[in-house]
mmCIF file of C-alpha atoms in Angstrom:
data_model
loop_
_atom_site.group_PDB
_atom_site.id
_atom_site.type_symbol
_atom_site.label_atom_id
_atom_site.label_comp_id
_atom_site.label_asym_id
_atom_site.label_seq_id
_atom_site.Cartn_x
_atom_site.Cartn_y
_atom_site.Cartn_z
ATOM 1 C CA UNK I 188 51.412 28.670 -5.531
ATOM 2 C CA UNK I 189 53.096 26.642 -2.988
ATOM 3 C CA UNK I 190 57.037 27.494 -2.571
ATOM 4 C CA UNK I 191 58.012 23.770 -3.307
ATOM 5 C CA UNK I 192 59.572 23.163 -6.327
ATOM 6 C CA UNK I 193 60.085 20.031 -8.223
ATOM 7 C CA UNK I 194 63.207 19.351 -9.897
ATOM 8 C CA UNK I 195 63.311 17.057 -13.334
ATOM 9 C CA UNK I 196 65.554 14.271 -13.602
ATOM 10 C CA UNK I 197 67.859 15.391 -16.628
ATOM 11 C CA UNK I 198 68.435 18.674 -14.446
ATOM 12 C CA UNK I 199 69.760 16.485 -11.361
ATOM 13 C CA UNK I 200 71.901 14.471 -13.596
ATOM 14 C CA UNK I 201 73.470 17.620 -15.080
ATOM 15 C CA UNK I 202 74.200 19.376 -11.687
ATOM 16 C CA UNK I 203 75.731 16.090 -10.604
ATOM 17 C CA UNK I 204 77.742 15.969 -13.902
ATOM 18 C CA UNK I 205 79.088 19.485 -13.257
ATOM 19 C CA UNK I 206 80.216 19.346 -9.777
ATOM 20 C CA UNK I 207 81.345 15.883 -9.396
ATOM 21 C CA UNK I 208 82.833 14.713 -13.569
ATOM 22 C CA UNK I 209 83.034 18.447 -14.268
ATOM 23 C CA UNK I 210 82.555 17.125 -17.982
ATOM 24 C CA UNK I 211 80.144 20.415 -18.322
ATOM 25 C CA UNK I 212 81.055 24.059 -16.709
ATOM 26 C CA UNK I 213 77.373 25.378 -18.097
ATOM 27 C CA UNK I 214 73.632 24.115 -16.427
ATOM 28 C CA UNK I 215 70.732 26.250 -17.178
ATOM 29 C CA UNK I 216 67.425 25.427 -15.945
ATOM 30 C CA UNK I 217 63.773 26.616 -16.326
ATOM 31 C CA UNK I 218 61.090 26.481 -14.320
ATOM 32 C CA UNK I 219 57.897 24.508 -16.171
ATOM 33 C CA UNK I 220 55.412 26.636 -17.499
ATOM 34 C CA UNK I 221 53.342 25.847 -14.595
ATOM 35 C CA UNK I 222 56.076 27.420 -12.478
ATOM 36 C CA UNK I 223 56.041 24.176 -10.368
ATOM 37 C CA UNK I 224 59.000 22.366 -11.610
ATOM 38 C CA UNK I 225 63.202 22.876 -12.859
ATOM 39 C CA UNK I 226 63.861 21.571 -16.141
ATOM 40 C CA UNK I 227 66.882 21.296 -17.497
ATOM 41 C CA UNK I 228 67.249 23.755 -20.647
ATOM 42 C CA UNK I 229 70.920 22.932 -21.790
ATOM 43 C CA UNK I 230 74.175 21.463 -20.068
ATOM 44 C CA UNK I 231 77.642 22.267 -21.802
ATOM 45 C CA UNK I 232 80.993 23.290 -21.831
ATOM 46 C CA UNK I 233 80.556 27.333 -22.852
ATOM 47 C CA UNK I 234 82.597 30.057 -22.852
ATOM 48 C CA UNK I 235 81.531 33.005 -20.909
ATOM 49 C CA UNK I 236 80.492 34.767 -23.961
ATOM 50 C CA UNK I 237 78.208 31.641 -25.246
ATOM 51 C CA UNK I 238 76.805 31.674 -22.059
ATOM 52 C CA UNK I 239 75.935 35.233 -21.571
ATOM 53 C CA UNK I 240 74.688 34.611 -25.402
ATOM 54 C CA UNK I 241 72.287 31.903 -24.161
ATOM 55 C CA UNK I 242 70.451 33.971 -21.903
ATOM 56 C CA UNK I 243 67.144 35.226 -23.285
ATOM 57 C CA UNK I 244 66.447 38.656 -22.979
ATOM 58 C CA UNK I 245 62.845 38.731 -21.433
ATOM 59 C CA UNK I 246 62.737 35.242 -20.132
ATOM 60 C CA UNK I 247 63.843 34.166 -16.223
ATOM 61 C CA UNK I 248 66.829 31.408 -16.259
ATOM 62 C CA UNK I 249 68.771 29.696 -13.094
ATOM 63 C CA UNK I 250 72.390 29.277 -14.050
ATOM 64 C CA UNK I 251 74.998 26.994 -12.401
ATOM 65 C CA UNK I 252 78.417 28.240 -13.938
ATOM 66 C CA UNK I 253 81.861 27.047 -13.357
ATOM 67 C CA UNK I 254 83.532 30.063 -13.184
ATOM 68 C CA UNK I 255 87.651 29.942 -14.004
ATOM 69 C CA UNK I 256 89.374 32.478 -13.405
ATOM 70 C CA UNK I 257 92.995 33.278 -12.494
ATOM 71 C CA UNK I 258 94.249 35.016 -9.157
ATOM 72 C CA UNK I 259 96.385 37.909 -9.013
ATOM 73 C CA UNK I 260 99.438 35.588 -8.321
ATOM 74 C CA UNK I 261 98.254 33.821 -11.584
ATOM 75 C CA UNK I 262 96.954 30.826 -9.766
ATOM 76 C CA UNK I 263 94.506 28.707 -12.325
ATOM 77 C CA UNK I 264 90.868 28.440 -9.805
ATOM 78 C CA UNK I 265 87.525 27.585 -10.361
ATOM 79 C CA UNK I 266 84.301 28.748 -8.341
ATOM 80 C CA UNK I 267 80.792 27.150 -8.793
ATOM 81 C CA UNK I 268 78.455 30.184 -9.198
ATOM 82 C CA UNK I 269 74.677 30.526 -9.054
ATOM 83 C CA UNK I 270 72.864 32.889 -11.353
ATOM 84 C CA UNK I 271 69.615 34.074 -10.892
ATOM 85 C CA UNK I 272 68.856 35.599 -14.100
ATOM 86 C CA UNK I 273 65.984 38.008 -13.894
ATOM 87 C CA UNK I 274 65.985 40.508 -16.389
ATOM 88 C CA UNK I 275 63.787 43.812 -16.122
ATOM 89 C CA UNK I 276 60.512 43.510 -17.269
ATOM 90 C CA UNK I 277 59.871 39.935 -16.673
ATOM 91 C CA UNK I 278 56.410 38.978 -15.899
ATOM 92 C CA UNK I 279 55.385 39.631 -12.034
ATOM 93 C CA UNK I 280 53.902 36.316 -11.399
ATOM 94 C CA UNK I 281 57.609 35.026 -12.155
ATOM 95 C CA UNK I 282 59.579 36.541 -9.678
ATOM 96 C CA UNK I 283 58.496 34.669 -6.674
ATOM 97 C CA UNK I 284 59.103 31.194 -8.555
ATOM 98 C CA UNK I 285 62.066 31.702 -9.357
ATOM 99 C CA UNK I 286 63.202 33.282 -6.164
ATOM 100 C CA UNK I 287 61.886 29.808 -4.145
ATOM 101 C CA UNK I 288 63.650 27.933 -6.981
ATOM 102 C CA UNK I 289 67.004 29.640 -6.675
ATOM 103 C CA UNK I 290 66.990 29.373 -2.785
ATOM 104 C CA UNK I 291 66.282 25.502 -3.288
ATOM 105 C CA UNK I 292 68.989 25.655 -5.854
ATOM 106 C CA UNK I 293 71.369 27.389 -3.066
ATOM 107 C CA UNK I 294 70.423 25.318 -0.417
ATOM 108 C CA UNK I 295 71.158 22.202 -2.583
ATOM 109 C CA UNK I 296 74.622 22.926 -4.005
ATOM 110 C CA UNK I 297 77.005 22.108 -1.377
ATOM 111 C CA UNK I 298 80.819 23.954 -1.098
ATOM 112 C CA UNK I 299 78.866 27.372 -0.700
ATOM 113 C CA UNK I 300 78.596 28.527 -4.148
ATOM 114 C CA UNK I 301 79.096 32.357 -5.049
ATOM 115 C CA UNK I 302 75.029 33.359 -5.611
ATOM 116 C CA UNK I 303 74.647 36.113 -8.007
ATOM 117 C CA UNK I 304 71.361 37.932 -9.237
ATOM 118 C CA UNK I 305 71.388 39.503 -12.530
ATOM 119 C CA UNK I 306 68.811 41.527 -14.377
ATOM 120 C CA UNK I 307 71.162 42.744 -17.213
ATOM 121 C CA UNK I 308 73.937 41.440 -18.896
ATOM 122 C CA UNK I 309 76.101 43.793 -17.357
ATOM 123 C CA UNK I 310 75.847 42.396 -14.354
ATOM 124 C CA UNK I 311 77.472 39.421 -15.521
ATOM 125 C CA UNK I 312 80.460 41.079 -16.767
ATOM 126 C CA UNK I 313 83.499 38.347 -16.569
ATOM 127 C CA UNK I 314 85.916 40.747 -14.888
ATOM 128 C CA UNK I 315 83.347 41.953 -12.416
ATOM 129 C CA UNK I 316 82.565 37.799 -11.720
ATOM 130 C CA UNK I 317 86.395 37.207 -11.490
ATOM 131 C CA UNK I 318 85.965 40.263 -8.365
ATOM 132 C CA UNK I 319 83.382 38.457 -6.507
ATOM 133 C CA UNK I 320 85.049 35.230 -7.302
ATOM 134 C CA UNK I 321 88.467 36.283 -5.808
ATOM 135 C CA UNK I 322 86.957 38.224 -2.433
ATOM 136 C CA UNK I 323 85.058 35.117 -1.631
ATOM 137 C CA UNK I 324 88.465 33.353 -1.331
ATOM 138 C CA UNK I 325 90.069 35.922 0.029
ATOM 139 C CA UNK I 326 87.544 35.740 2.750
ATOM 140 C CA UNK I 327 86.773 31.724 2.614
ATOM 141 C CA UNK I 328 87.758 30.284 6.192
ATOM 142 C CA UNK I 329 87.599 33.473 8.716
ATOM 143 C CA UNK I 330 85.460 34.399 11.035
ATOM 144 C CA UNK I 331 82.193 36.114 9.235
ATOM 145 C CA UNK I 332 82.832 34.911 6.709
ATOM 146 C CA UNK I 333 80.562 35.040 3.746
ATOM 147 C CA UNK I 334 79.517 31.760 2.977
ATOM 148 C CA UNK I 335 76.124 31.361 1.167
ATOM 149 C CA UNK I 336 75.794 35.119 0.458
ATOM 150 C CA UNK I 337 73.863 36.418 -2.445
ATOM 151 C CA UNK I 338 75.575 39.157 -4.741
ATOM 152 C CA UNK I 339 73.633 41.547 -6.800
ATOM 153 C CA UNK I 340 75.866 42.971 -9.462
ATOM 154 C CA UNK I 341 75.689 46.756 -9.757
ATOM 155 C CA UNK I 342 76.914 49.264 -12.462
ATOM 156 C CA UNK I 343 79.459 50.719 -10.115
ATOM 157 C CA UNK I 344 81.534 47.708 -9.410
ATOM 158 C CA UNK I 345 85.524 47.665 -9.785
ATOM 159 C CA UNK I 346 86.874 45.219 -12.029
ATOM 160 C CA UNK I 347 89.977 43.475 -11.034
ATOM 161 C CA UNK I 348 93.671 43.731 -11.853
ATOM 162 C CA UNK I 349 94.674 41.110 -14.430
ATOM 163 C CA UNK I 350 91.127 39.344 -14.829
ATOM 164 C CA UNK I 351 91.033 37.750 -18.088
ATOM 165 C CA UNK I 352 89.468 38.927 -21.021
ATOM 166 C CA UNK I 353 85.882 36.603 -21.837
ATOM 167 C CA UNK I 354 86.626 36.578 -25.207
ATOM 168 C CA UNK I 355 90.373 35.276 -24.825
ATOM 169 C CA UNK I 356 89.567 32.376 -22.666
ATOM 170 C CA UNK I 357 87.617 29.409 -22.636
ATOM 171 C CA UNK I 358 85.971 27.716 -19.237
ATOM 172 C CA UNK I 359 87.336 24.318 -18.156
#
């Protein structure tokens, strides 16, 4: 399988709508089932909890996520983040797909999104998001900084002080 993939239409139109109207904060894509091409599966305004909700349990998805979040000083922000969702036990032939498609994904979102692979819920965890969310601006604009990095969540990662409960808040 070549490492190109296509992207549909609708799934264009649906990134564009999030990062430039921000009329959605939700774009999940699929890859065909020839493994060849992103389709857009649905484009919304979700809460965390919908969206972790959304996720199917054995099935690959690429997520684009407008993460909001406040900062320790209670400062209202908002960070783009990409989600390779990859639970255990998906199909081998699967993995490399959807590895080329989040790269091209990566590579296509400008303003260095915060890239995140998941293969359990878990790993998604709103307060452990908020953690990632807030280093990467703490670090944004110095040397070394860690623009374009990929996170992958672990079990043994500290939640911050004051992040905001999923259930109590809705995304912008």
């Amino acid at each position: 399988m070549s490492s190109r993939i296509a992207v549909d239409d609708r799934c264009i139109g649906a990134l564009r709508e999030l990062k430039g109207k921000r009329e959605v904060n939700t774009v999940i894509c699929r890859l065909s089932d020839a493994l060849d091409t992103r389709v857009l599966e649905r484009r919304g305004n979700l809460t965390h909890d919908e969206l972790l909700s959304g996720l199917p349990a054995h099935e690959p998805r690429l997520v684009v996520y407008d993460l909001a979040f406040a900062t320790v000083d209670g400062a209202r922000r908002n960070k783009i983040l990409l989600i390779s969702w990859l639970p255990r036990g998906v199909a081998p032939q699967h993995e490399a797909p959807y590895g080329h498609a989040h790269a091209a994904l990566l590579e296509g979102l400008d303003g260095s999104p915060l890239s995140v692979r998941a293969t359990e819920l878990a790993d998604l965890d709103y307060r452990r998001l908020v953690c990632q969310a807030r280093a990467r601006a703490r670090f944004r604009g110095t040397s070394g900084s860690i623009a374009g990095s990929t996170v992958s969540m672990g079990r043994s990662g500290a939640l911050a002080d004051g992040a905001q409960s999923a259930s109590t808040r809705r995304s912008v």
